[in-house]
mmCIF file of C-alpha atoms and ligand atoms in Angstrom:
data_model
loop_
_atom_site.group_PDB
_atom_site.id
_atom_site.type_symbol
_atom_site.label_atom_id
_atom_site.label_comp_id
_atom_site.label_asym_id
_atom_site.label_seq_id
_atom_site.Cartn_x
_atom_site.Cartn_y
_atom_site.Cartn_z
ATOM 1 C CA ASP A 907 18.940 -17.476 2.737
ATOM 2 C CA LYS A 908 17.586 -14.932 5.221
ATOM 3 C CA GLY A 909 21.152 -13.315 5.588
ATOM 4 C CA ASN A 910 21.286 -12.075 9.306
ATOM 5 C CA HIS A 911 17.497 -11.760 9.921
ATOM 6 C CA ARG A 912 15.499 -14.307 11.683
ATOM 7 C CA HIS A 913 12.954 -14.435 9.266
ATOM 8 C CA PHE A 914 12.248 -13.971 5.530
ATOM 9 C CA MET A 915 9.609 -11.232 6.395
ATOM 10 C CA ALA A 916 12.381 -9.308 8.345
ATOM 11 C CA LYS A 917 14.693 -9.643 5.362
ATOM 12 C CA GLU A 918 12.211 -8.441 2.987
ATOM 13 C CA ILE A 919 11.338 -5.762 5.028
ATOM 14 C CA TYR A 920 14.954 -4.276 5.107
ATOM 15 C CA GLU A 921 15.420 -4.882 1.249
ATOM 16 C CA GLN A 922 13.036 -2.148 0.620
ATOM 17 C CA PRO A 923 14.929 0.949 0.138
ATOM 18 C CA ILE A 924 17.055 -1.124 -2.373
ATOM 19 C CA VAL A 925 14.371 -3.006 -4.533
ATOM 20 C CA VAL A 926 12.419 0.550 -4.486
ATOM 21 C CA ALA A 927 15.374 2.199 -5.849
ATOM 22 C CA GLN A 928 15.800 -0.628 -8.383
ATOM 23 C CA THR A 929 11.960 -0.255 -9.198
ATOM 24 C CA LEU A 930 12.294 3.202 -9.464
ATOM 25 C CA ARG A 931 15.259 3.163 -11.811
ATOM 26 C CA ALA A 932 13.035 1.494 -14.433
ATOM 27 C CA TYR A 933 10.655 4.439 -14.170
ATOM 28 C CA LEU A 934 12.596 7.517 -13.452
ATOM 29 C CA GLN A 935 14.785 9.491 -15.701
ATOM 30 C CA ARG A 936 16.629 11.396 -13.171
ATOM 31 C CA LEU A 937 18.961 13.279 -15.677
ATOM 32 C CA GLU A 938 16.101 14.763 -17.834
ATOM 33 C CA ASP A 939 13.638 14.999 -14.561
ATOM 34 C CA LYS A 940 11.359 12.845 -16.327
ATOM 35 C CA VAL A 941 8.882 10.054 -15.089
ATOM 36 C CA THR A 942 8.549 7.493 -17.898
ATOM 37 C CA LEU A 943 7.109 3.980 -18.462
ATOM 38 C CA PRO A 944 8.619 0.931 -19.976
ATOM 39 C CA ILE A 945 6.089 0.767 -22.772
ATOM 40 C CA PRO A 946 7.010 3.731 -24.878
ATOM 41 C CA ASP A 947 4.810 3.049 -27.687
ATOM 42 C CA PHE A 948 1.478 3.172 -26.167
ATOM 43 C CA ASP A 949 -0.581 6.298 -25.905
ATOM 44 C CA LEU A 950 -2.288 6.959 -22.580
ATOM 45 C CA SER A 951 -4.036 10.012 -23.644
ATOM 46 C CA VAL A 952 -6.740 7.737 -25.064
ATOM 47 C CA ILE A 953 -7.623 6.265 -21.630
ATOM 48 C CA LYS A 954 -10.931 7.250 -20.546
ATOM 49 C CA ARG A 955 -11.350 5.460 -17.287
ATOM 50 C CA VAL A 956 -9.267 3.098 -15.351
ATOM 51 C CA THR A 957 -10.500 -0.093 -13.497
ATOM 52 C CA ILE A 958 -8.126 -1.441 -10.700
ATOM 53 C CA VAL A 959 -8.744 -5.189 -9.654
ATOM 54 C CA ALA A 960 -6.440 -7.152 -7.118
ATOM 55 C CA CYS A 961 -6.553 -9.013 -3.958
ATOM 56 C CA GLY A 962 -5.088 -8.459 -0.414
ATOM 57 C CA THR A 963 -2.261 -6.407 0.092
ATOM 58 C CA SER A 964 -2.155 -5.796 -3.802
ATOM 59 C CA TYR A 965 -5.628 -4.516 -3.655
ATOM 60 C CA TYR A 966 -4.533 -2.010 -0.892
ATOM 61 C CA ALA A 967 -1.661 -0.730 -3.254
ATOM 62 C CA GLY A 968 -4.320 0.053 -5.804
ATOM 63 C CA MET A 969 -6.862 1.793 -3.301
ATOM 64 C CA VAL A 970 -3.779 4.153 -2.793
ATOM 65 C CA ALA A 971 -3.460 4.404 -6.859
ATOM 66 C CA LYS A 972 -6.763 5.582 -7.071
ATOM 67 C CA TYR A 973 -6.205 8.672 -5.046
ATOM 68 C CA TRP A 974 -3.229 9.261 -7.097
ATOM 69 C CA PHE A 975 -5.139 8.930 -10.464
ATOM 70 C CA GLU A 976 -7.807 10.804 -9.568
ATOM 71 C CA GLN A 977 -5.770 13.732 -8.078
ATOM 72 C CA PHE A 978 -3.118 14.066 -10.651
ATOM 73 C CA ALA A 979 -4.686 12.708 -14.011
ATOM 74 C CA ARG A 980 -8.406 13.612 -13.231
ATOM 75 C CA VAL A 981 -9.315 10.126 -14.442
ATOM 76 C CA ALA A 982 -12.346 8.231 -12.950
ATOM 77 C CA VAL A 983 -11.001 5.153 -11.309
ATOM 78 C CA ASP A 984 -13.233 2.078 -10.384
ATOM 79 C CA ILE A 985 -11.690 -0.365 -7.911
ATOM 80 C CA ASP A 986 -12.457 -3.711 -6.591
ATOM 81 C CA VAL A 987 -11.260 -6.979 -5.126
ATOM 82 C CA ALA A 988 -10.918 -9.486 -7.810
ATOM 83 C CA SER A 989 -13.375 -12.081 -6.340
ATOM 84 C CA GLU A 990 -16.143 -9.605 -6.153
ATOM 85 C CA PHE A 991 -15.306 -7.802 -9.501
ATOM 86 C CA ARG A 992 -15.864 -11.154 -11.328
ATOM 87 C CA TYR A 993 -19.289 -11.760 -10.335
ATOM 88 C CA ARG A 994 -20.932 -8.157 -10.247
ATOM 89 C CA ALA A 995 -21.561 -7.408 -13.900
ATOM 90 C CA PRO A 996 -18.940 -4.362 -13.962
ATOM 91 C CA VAL A 997 -19.516 -1.884 -16.705
ATOM 92 C CA MET A 998 -16.777 -1.374 -18.511
ATOM 93 C CA GLU A 999 -16.837 1.273 -21.415
ATOM 94 C CA ASP A 1000 -14.421 1.426 -24.469
ATOM 95 C CA GLY A 1001 -11.482 3.169 -24.241
ATOM 96 C CA GLY A 1002 -10.742 1.885 -20.713
ATOM 97 C CA LEU A 1003 -7.715 0.669 -19.001
ATOM 98 C CA MET A 1004 -7.779 -2.024 -16.499
ATOM 99 C CA ILE A 1005 -5.054 -2.508 -14.171
ATOM 100 C CA VAL A 1006 -4.134 -5.873 -12.381
ATOM 101 C CA ILE A 1007 -1.713 -5.758 -9.607
ATOM 102 C CA SER A 1008 -0.142 -8.895 -8.502
ATOM 103 C CA GLN A 1009 3.029 -9.999 -6.643
ATOM 104 C CA SER A 1010 2.885 -13.554 -7.894
ATOM 105 C CA GLY A 1011 1.046 -12.691 -11.169
ATOM 106 C CA GLU A 1012 -0.966 -15.995 -10.828
ATOM 107 C CA THR A 1013 -3.584 -15.245 -8.278
ATOM 108 C CA ALA A 1014 -6.567 -17.071 -9.668
ATOM 109 C CA ASP A 1015 -9.508 -14.401 -9.156
ATOM 110 C CA THR A 1016 -7.139 -11.414 -10.460
ATOM 111 C CA LEU A 1017 -6.462 -13.553 -13.622
ATOM 112 C CA ALA A 1018 -9.834 -14.450 -14.377
ATOM 113 C CA ALA A 1019 -10.870 -10.612 -13.974
ATOM 114 C CA LEU A 1020 -7.976 -9.860 -16.417
ATOM 115 C CA ARG A 1021 -9.242 -12.297 -19.016
ATOM 116 C CA HIS A 1022 -12.972 -10.916 -18.325
ATOM 117 C CA ALA A 1023 -11.728 -7.469 -18.738
ATOM 118 C CA LYS A 1024 -9.717 -8.513 -21.996
ATOM 119 C CA ALA A 1025 -12.974 -9.962 -23.297
ATOM 120 C CA GLU A 1026 -14.958 -6.888 -22.889
ATOM 121 C CA GLY A 1027 -12.407 -4.774 -24.691
ATOM 122 C CA GLN A 1028 -10.428 -3.290 -22.149
ATOM 123 C CA THR A 1029 -6.703 -2.541 -22.288
ATOM 124 C CA ILE A 1030 -4.571 -4.604 -19.678
ATOM 125 C CA ALA A 1031 -1.584 -3.111 -17.672
ATOM 126 C CA ALA A 1032 -0.163 -5.604 -15.309
ATOM 127 C CA VAL A 1033 1.891 -4.593 -12.146
ATOM 128 C CA VAL A 1034 3.620 -7.862 -11.321
ATOM 129 C CA ASN A 1035 6.553 -8.920 -9.723
ATOM 130 C CA VAL A 1036 6.998 -12.182 -11.515
ATOM 131 C CA PRO A 1037 7.942 -11.385 -15.001
ATOM 132 C CA THR A 1038 7.432 -14.926 -16.182
ATOM 133 C CA SER A 1039 3.962 -14.986 -14.918
ATOM 134 C CA THR A 1040 0.699 -15.704 -16.545
ATOM 135 C CA MET A 1041 -0.534 -12.173 -15.973
ATOM 136 C CA ALA A 1042 2.683 -10.780 -17.234
ATOM 137 C CA ARG A 1043 2.127 -12.639 -20.546
ATOM 138 C CA GLU A 1044 -1.400 -12.002 -20.924
ATOM 139 C CA ALA A 1045 -1.452 -8.233 -20.200
ATOM 140 C CA ASP A 1046 -1.127 -5.892 -23.234
ATOM 141 C CA LEU A 1047 1.212 -3.596 -20.945
ATOM 142 C CA LEU A 1048 3.737 -4.862 -18.591
ATOM 143 C CA LEU A 1049 4.891 -2.644 -15.448
ATOM 144 C CA PRO A 1050 7.153 -4.885 -13.595
ATOM 145 C CA THR A 1051 8.077 -4.083 -10.024
ATOM 146 C CA HIS A 1052 11.479 -5.235 -9.263
ATOM 147 C CA ALA A 1053 11.274 -6.395 -5.743
ATOM 148 C CA GLY A 1054 13.049 -9.853 -6.467
ATOM 149 C CA PRO A 1055 11.649 -13.111 -4.988
ATOM 150 C CA GLU A 1056 9.424 -12.777 -2.202
ATOM 151 C CA ILE A 1057 9.291 -15.810 0.057
ATOM 152 C CA GLY A 1058 7.470 -14.500 3.424
ATOM 153 C CA VAL A 1059 3.882 -15.255 2.959
ATOM 154 C CA ALA A 1060 2.799 -11.600 3.978
ATOM 155 C CA SER A 1061 3.660 -9.215 1.351
ATOM 156 C CA THR A 1062 6.067 -6.365 2.099
ATOM 157 C CA LYS A 1063 8.640 -5.510 -0.400
ATOM 158 C CA ALA A 1064 6.358 -6.346 -3.224
ATOM 159 C CA PHE A 1065 3.616 -3.640 -1.807
ATOM 160 C CA THR A 1066 6.236 -1.001 -1.711
ATOM 161 C CA CYS A 1067 7.281 -1.544 -5.233
ATOM 162 C CA GLN A 1068 3.902 -1.682 -6.539
ATOM 163 C CA LEU A 1069 3.223 1.728 -5.099
ATOM 164 C CA ALA A 1070 6.436 3.103 -6.716
ATOM 165 C CA VAL A 1071 5.283 1.594 -10.323
ATOM 166 C CA LEU A 1072 1.884 2.909 -9.612
ATOM 167 C CA ALA A 1073 2.809 6.614 -8.742
ATOM 168 C CA ALA A 1074 5.028 6.574 -12.009
ATOM 169 C CA LEU A 1075 1.910 5.367 -13.988
ATOM 170 C CA ALA A 1076 -0.044 8.290 -12.166
ATOM 171 C CA ALA A 1077 2.342 10.860 -13.210
ATOM 172 C CA ASN A 1078 2.375 9.429 -16.804
ATOM 173 C CA LEU A 1079 -1.373 9.273 -17.204
ATOM 174 C CA ALA A 1080 -1.419 12.928 -15.733
ATOM 175 C CA LYS A 1081 1.203 14.165 -18.471
ATOM 176 C CA ALA A 1082 -0.777 12.209 -21.281
ATOM 177 C CA LYS A 1083 -3.787 14.503 -20.032
ATOM 178 C CA GLY A 1084 -2.149 17.613 -19.936
ATOM 179 C CA ARG A 1085 -2.317 17.938 -16.474
ATOM 180 C CA MET A 1086 1.206 17.967 -15.607
ATOM 181 C CA THR A 1087 3.788 20.919 -16.255
ATOM 182 C CA PRO A 1088 7.439 20.101 -16.624
ATOM 183 C CA GLU A 1089 8.206 21.951 -13.409
ATOM 184 C CA GLU A 1090 5.388 19.563 -11.762
ATOM 185 C CA GLU A 1091 6.899 16.333 -13.213
ATOM 186 C CA LYS A 1092 10.226 17.645 -12.004
ATOM 187 C CA ALA A 1093 8.911 17.959 -8.569
ATOM 188 C CA ILE A 1094 7.582 14.458 -8.707
ATOM 189 C CA VAL A 1095 10.729 12.907 -9.915
ATOM 190 C CA ALA A 1096 12.418 14.688 -7.030
ATOM 191 C CA HIS A 1097 9.709 13.376 -4.403
ATOM 192 C CA LEU A 1098 10.181 9.790 -5.850
ATOM 193 C CA ALA A 1099 13.878 9.816 -5.729
ATOM 194 C CA GLU A 1100 13.822 10.498 -1.982
ATOM 195 C CA VAL A 1101 11.695 7.149 -1.299
ATOM 196 C CA PRO A 1102 14.713 4.990 -0.874
ATOM 197 C CA ALA A 1103 16.495 7.349 1.736
ATOM 198 C CA ALA A 1104 13.092 7.979 3.317
ATOM 199 C CA LEU A 1105 12.720 4.211 3.815
ATOM 200 C CA ASN A 1106 16.144 3.817 5.170
ATOM 201 C CA ASP A 1107 15.246 6.433 7.862
ATOM 202 C CA ALA A 1108 11.999 4.562 8.576
ATOM 203 C CA LEU A 1109 13.568 1.390 9.249
ATOM 204 C CA GLY A 1110 15.899 3.346 11.827
ATOM 205 C CA ARG A 1111 12.947 3.490 13.913
ATOM 206 C CA ASP A 1112 12.759 -0.482 14.369
ATOM 207 C CA GLU A 1113 14.037 -0.602 17.800
ATOM 208 C CA ALA A 1114 11.492 1.656 18.937
ATOM 209 C CA ILE A 1115 8.925 -0.087 17.296
ATOM 210 C CA GLU A 1116 10.121 -3.338 18.767
ATOM 211 C CA ALA A 1117 9.807 -1.688 22.061
ATOM 212 C CA MET A 1118 6.352 -0.679 22.035
ATOM 213 C CA ALA A 1119 5.128 -4.132 20.306
ATOM 214 C CA GLY A 1120 4.456 -5.542 23.655
ATOM 215 C CA ALA A 1121 1.474 -3.245 24.259
ATOM 216 C CA VAL A 1122 -0.051 -4.397 21.240
ATOM 217 C CA ALA A 1123 0.872 -8.033 21.531
ATOM 218 C CA VAL A 1124 -1.503 -8.662 24.530
ATOM 219 C CA ALA A 1125 -4.686 -7.141 22.873
ATOM 220 C CA ARG A 1126 -7.181 -9.085 21.612
ATOM 221 C CA ASP A 1127 -8.566 -6.460 19.031
ATOM 222 C CA VAL A 1128 -6.893 -3.826 17.470
ATOM 223 C CA LEU A 1129 -7.843 -0.604 15.297
ATOM 224 C CA TYR A 1130 -6.024 1.294 12.576
ATOM 225 C CA LEU A 1131 -7.037 4.523 11.301
ATOM 226 C CA GLY A 1132 -6.289 6.697 8.645
ATOM 227 C CA ARG A 1133 -7.563 9.111 5.920
ATOM 228 C CA GLY A 1134 -6.950 9.660 2.310
ATOM 229 C CA THR A 1135 -4.211 7.506 1.063
ATOM 230 C CA ASP A 1136 -3.490 6.574 4.727
ATOM 231 C CA TYR A 1137 -6.950 4.897 4.937
ATOM 232 C CA PRO A 1138 -5.659 2.175 2.709
ATOM 233 C CA LEU A 1139 -2.509 1.801 4.711
ATOM 234 C CA ALA A 1140 -4.948 1.503 8.036
ATOM 235 C CA LEU A 1141 -6.236 -1.561 5.991
ATOM 236 C CA GLU A 1142 -3.060 -2.952 5.158
ATOM 237 C CA GLY A 1143 -1.668 -2.400 8.819
ATOM 238 C CA ALA A 1144 -4.811 -4.590 9.965
ATOM 239 C CA LEU A 1145 -4.184 -7.349 7.369
ATOM 240 C CA LYS A 1146 -0.697 -7.763 8.135
ATOM 241 C CA LEU A 1147 -1.285 -7.974 12.060
ATOM 242 C CA LYS A 1148 -3.871 -10.602 11.519
ATOM 243 C CA GLU A 1149 -2.270 -12.531 9.172
ATOM 244 C CA ILE A 1150 0.860 -13.113 11.185
ATOM 245 C CA SER A 1151 -0.118 -12.371 14.867
ATOM 246 C CA TYR A 1152 -3.428 -13.736 14.613
ATOM 247 C CA ILE A 1153 -4.918 -10.866 16.601
ATOM 248 C CA HIS A 1154 -8.240 -9.550 15.256
ATOM 249 C CA ALA A 1155 -7.440 -6.061 13.651
ATOM 250 C CA GLU A 1156 -9.574 -3.852 11.342
ATOM 251 C CA GLY A 1157 -8.537 -0.741 9.285
ATOM 252 C CA TYR A 1158 -11.071 1.946 9.098
ATOM 253 C CA ALA A 1159 -11.388 5.498 7.513
ATOM 254 C CA ALA A 1160 -10.889 7.629 10.523
ATOM 255 C CA GLY A 1161 -14.104 9.537 9.675
ATOM 256 C CA GLU A 1162 -15.987 6.473 9.563
ATOM 257 C CA MET A 1163 -15.260 5.722 13.596
ATOM 258 C CA LYS A 1164 -18.144 7.637 14.774
ATOM 259 C CA HIS A 1165 -20.453 5.683 12.484
ATOM 260 C CA GLY A 1166 -20.399 2.488 14.686
ATOM 261 C CA PRO A 1167 -16.999 1.161 15.594
ATOM 262 C CA ILE A 1168 -16.252 3.644 18.142
ATOM 263 C CA ALA A 1169 -18.514 1.813 20.446
ATOM 264 C CA LEU A 1170 -15.770 -0.917 20.450
ATOM 265 C CA ILE A 1171 -13.219 1.559 22.180
ATOM 266 C CA ASP A 1172 -12.261 0.952 25.723
ATOM 267 C CA GLU A 1173 -8.924 0.427 27.409
ATOM 268 C CA HIS A 1174 -8.137 -2.836 26.083
ATOM 269 C CA VAL A 1175 -8.302 -1.755 22.396
ATOM 270 C CA PRO A 1176 -5.158 -0.126 21.014
ATOM 271 C CA VAL A 1177 -5.838 2.154 17.985
ATOM 272 C CA ILE A 1178 -3.097 2.853 15.540
ATOM 273 C CA VAL A 1179 -3.329 5.912 14.090
ATOM 274 C CA ILE A 1180 -1.382 6.746 11.010
ATOM 275 C CA ALA A 1181 -1.347 10.473 10.186
ATOM 276 C CA PRO A 1182 1.634 12.195 8.684
ATOM 277 C CA SER A 1183 1.420 16.139 8.965
ATOM 278 C CA GLY A 1184 -0.355 17.453 6.007
ATOM 279 C CA PRO A 1185 -3.722 18.566 4.634
ATOM 280 C CA LEU A 1186 -5.557 16.081 6.273
ATOM 281 C CA PHE A 1187 -3.679 15.716 9.564
ATOM 282 C CA GLU A 1188 -6.296 17.959 11.846
ATOM 283 C CA LYS A 1189 -9.449 15.935 10.575
ATOM 284 C CA THR A 1190 -7.472 12.606 11.569
ATOM 285 C CA VAL A 1191 -6.320 14.210 14.917
ATOM 286 C CA SER A 1192 -10.104 15.229 15.565
ATOM 287 C CA ASN A 1193 -11.010 11.458 15.160
ATOM 288 C CA MET A 1194 -8.142 10.419 17.367
ATOM 289 C CA GLN A 1195 -9.244 12.750 20.200
ATOM 290 C CA GLU A 1196 -12.610 11.175 19.960
ATOM 291 C CA VAL A 1197 -11.270 7.851 20.576
ATOM 292 C CA GLN A 1198 -9.003 9.108 23.487
ATOM 293 C CA ALA A 1199 -11.972 10.991 25.087
ATOM 294 C CA ARG A 1200 -13.581 7.328 25.403
ATOM 295 C CA GLY A 1201 -10.690 5.909 27.112
ATOM 296 C CA GLY A 1202 -8.856 4.413 23.960
ATOM 297 C CA LYS A 1203 -5.319 3.783 24.048
ATOM 298 C CA VAL A 1204 -3.782 5.560 20.770
ATOM 299 C CA VAL A 1205 -0.551 4.936 19.142
ATOM 300 C CA LEU A 1206 0.320 7.408 16.797
ATOM 301 C CA ILE A 1207 2.527 7.071 13.745
ATOM 302 C CA SER A 1208 3.418 10.634 12.433
ATOM 303 C CA ASP A 1209 6.335 12.871 11.824
ATOM 304 C CA ALA A 1210 8.082 15.346 14.568
ATOM 305 C CA GLU A 1211 5.726 17.902 13.743
ATOM 306 C CA GLY A 1212 2.620 15.692 13.962
ATOM 307 C CA ILE A 1213 3.614 14.403 17.172
ATOM 308 C CA ALA A 1214 4.495 17.765 18.560
ATOM 309 C CA ALA A 1215 1.185 18.775 17.874
ATOM 310 C CA ALA A 1216 -0.893 15.696 19.089
ATOM 311 C CA GLY A 1217 1.348 13.091 20.578
ATOM 312 C CA GLU A 1218 0.251 14.065 24.179
ATOM 313 C CA GLY A 1219 -2.237 11.611 25.723
ATOM 314 C CA CYS A 1220 -0.964 8.738 23.356
ATOM 315 C CA ILE A 1221 0.484 5.299 24.835
ATOM 316 C CA ALA A 1222 3.274 5.407 22.311
ATOM 317 C CA THR A 1223 4.021 7.590 19.161
ATOM 318 C CA ILE A 1224 6.383 6.230 16.614
ATOM 319 C CA GLU A 1225 8.158 9.247 14.824
ATOM 320 C CA MET A 1226 8.825 8.792 11.052
ATOM 321 C CA PRO A 1227 10.800 11.103 8.688
ATOM 322 C CA LYS A 1228 9.252 14.068 7.260
ATOM 323 C CA ALA A 1229 7.639 12.683 4.015
ATOM 324 C CA HIS A 1230 6.130 14.769 1.193
ATOM 325 C CA PRO A 1231 2.341 13.621 0.926
ATOM 326 C CA LEU A 1232 2.983 11.768 -2.391
ATOM 327 C CA ILE A 1233 5.508 9.566 -0.828
ATOM 328 C CA ALA A 1234 4.266 9.255 2.475
ATOM 329 C CA PRO A 1235 2.068 5.994 1.902
ATOM 330 C CA ILE A 1236 5.242 3.949 0.564
ATOM 331 C CA VAL A 1237 7.255 5.380 3.567
ATOM 332 C CA TYR A 1238 4.424 4.775 6.168
ATOM 333 C CA ALA A 1239 4.374 1.137 4.971
ATOM 334 C CA VAL A 1240 7.388 0.386 6.877
ATOM 335 C CA PRO A 1241 6.445 1.188 10.552
ATOM 336 C CA VAL A 1242 2.892 -0.594 9.657
ATOM 337 C CA GLN A 1243 4.878 -3.936 8.594
ATOM 338 C CA LEU A 1244 7.357 -3.651 11.480
ATOM 339 C CA LEU A 1245 4.800 -3.267 14.131
ATOM 340 C CA ALA A 1246 3.149 -6.447 12.817
ATOM 341 C CA TYR A 1247 6.401 -8.053 12.541
ATOM 342 C CA HIS A 1248 7.586 -7.778 16.234
ATOM 343 C CA VAL A 1249 4.133 -8.363 17.333
ATOM 344 C CA ALA A 1250 3.906 -11.636 15.911
ATOM 345 C CA VAL A 1251 7.597 -12.322 17.190
ATOM 346 C CA ALA A 1252 6.507 -11.624 20.591
ATOM 347 C CA LYS A 1253 3.459 -13.730 20.345
ATOM 348 C CA GLY A 1254 5.760 -16.684 18.889
ATOM 349 C CA THR A 1255 3.666 -17.237 15.879
ATOM 350 C CA ASP A 1256 5.298 -18.662 12.634
ATOM 351 C CA VAL A 1257 5.888 -15.328 11.088
ATOM 352 C CA ASP A 1258 6.970 -16.563 7.463
ATOM 353 C CA GLN A 1259 4.557 -19.378 7.123
ATOM 354 C CA PRO A 1260 1.198 -18.254 9.058
ATOM 355 C CA ARG A 1261 -1.543 -20.953 9.470
ATOM 356 C CA ASN A 1262 -3.857 -21.529 6.572
ATOM 357 C CA LEU A 1263 -1.995 -19.187 4.309
ATOM 358 C CA ALA A 1264 -0.512 -19.989 0.848
ATOM 359 C CA LYS A 1265 1.954 -17.411 -0.767
ATOM 360 C CA SER A 1266 0.310 -17.969 -4.320
ATOM 361 C CA VAL A 1267 -3.521 -18.273 -4.340
ATOM 362 C CA THR A 1268 -4.148 -20.230 -7.554
ATOM 363 C CA VAL A 1269 -7.693 -21.369 -6.709
ATOM 364 C CA GLU A 1270 -10.541 -19.150 -6.497
HETATM 365 C C1 F6R B 1752 -0.945 -10.382 2.455
HETATM 366 C C2 F6R B 1752 -0.820 -11.101 1.095
HETATM 367 C C3 F6R B 1752 -1.739 -11.274 0.461
HETATM 368 C C4 F6R B 1752 -1.632 -11.026 -1.052
HETATM 369 C C5 F6R B 1752 -2.787 -11.649 -2.042
HETATM 370 C C6 F6R B 1752 -2.543 -11.096 -3.493
HETATM 371 O O1 F6R B 1752 0.252 -9.815 3.102
HETATM 372 O O2 F6R B 1752 0.446 -11.459 0.898
HETATM 373 O O3 F6R B 1752 -3.030 -10.539 0.791
HETATM 374 O O4 F6R B 1752 -1.302 -9.726 -1.297
HETATM 375 O O5 F6R B 1752 -3.059 -12.959 -1.767
HETATM 376 O O6 F6R B 1752 -1.283 -11.811 -4.220
HETATM 377 P P1 F6R B 1752 -0.741 -11.421 -5.235
HETATM 378 O O7 F6R B 1752 -0.382 -10.213 -4.942
HETATM 379 O O8 F6R B 1752 0.223 -12.413 -5.384
HETATM 380 O O9 F6R B 1752 -1.939 -11.594 -6.232
#
């Protein structure tokens, strides 16, 4: 049932404030200002190294988590797509935690990676949305997302719920490693608790995004740029756009532009820049200005402060609510999803069932 939405994808984008809140309820103890995991008996302090493996959108959630685990817990993280991890003789030392991330819990390559790591003596944590799935059963530690069934082939609400769980895991790892004071934990709980309302605000930009989608729908190629945790979001934006609108899109780390891809820039290639105000803002903006100096047409996704500072000269801006850097990647997923959605609708493609794709990839 699509409710009053035209597509499951739209319905699932709109469900995010509720399902992320539902997911966070399983990980936040609001009254005690604590962030916990539903695996009370496991001692995270023994974890020496983290390996993250997933595919597609779930992999991009893992990329965001790598920044969090390293920043908050100071634990080294190795991350790879499952289809590469399986065949590259990865080095996994004793005391390692392997995290698999999967909406379906059935993706063949991710499951094979799980089994491989298990045989190598790793502890397996599974961030999965389907609690009865094979990965959920075979993992040592189950960290469920509570997104509910996801029908649209393009993953949306599963992604933001994965990020919520991974933020909670990063905080717990930091605590276990003695790298988080009760005051810092309290602040993290407060920031995470703001996510559902911030997602709701972000959904309020839907009409503005729909209005500018036409400028992207005519393009043959689109670039997405971001830095830090916005880099995986750029990759996710490009993946969403290509899979449902069939427009060629690529995500790049903003600082990599001048190492090659800037040669592609002309007035026919829209460049979507994801840059919330914060410590990396100036750096991303200077990469954006290099694009503009070469005639590139930029769409800037930022908050009021960022748009006031750098919105001039952009063909469009998408103004987001102000979000703390910890939660920004969760909140900024919404405009990236909505943009892909409206471009696909403008192009008349089959949004929920894009060609050549299946919801659950159970073959390698
Ligand atoms: C993209 C998308 C895919 C999946 C990937 C992994 O919108 O849906 O890239 O994210 O196939 O699927 P799961 O998470 O079920 O392992």
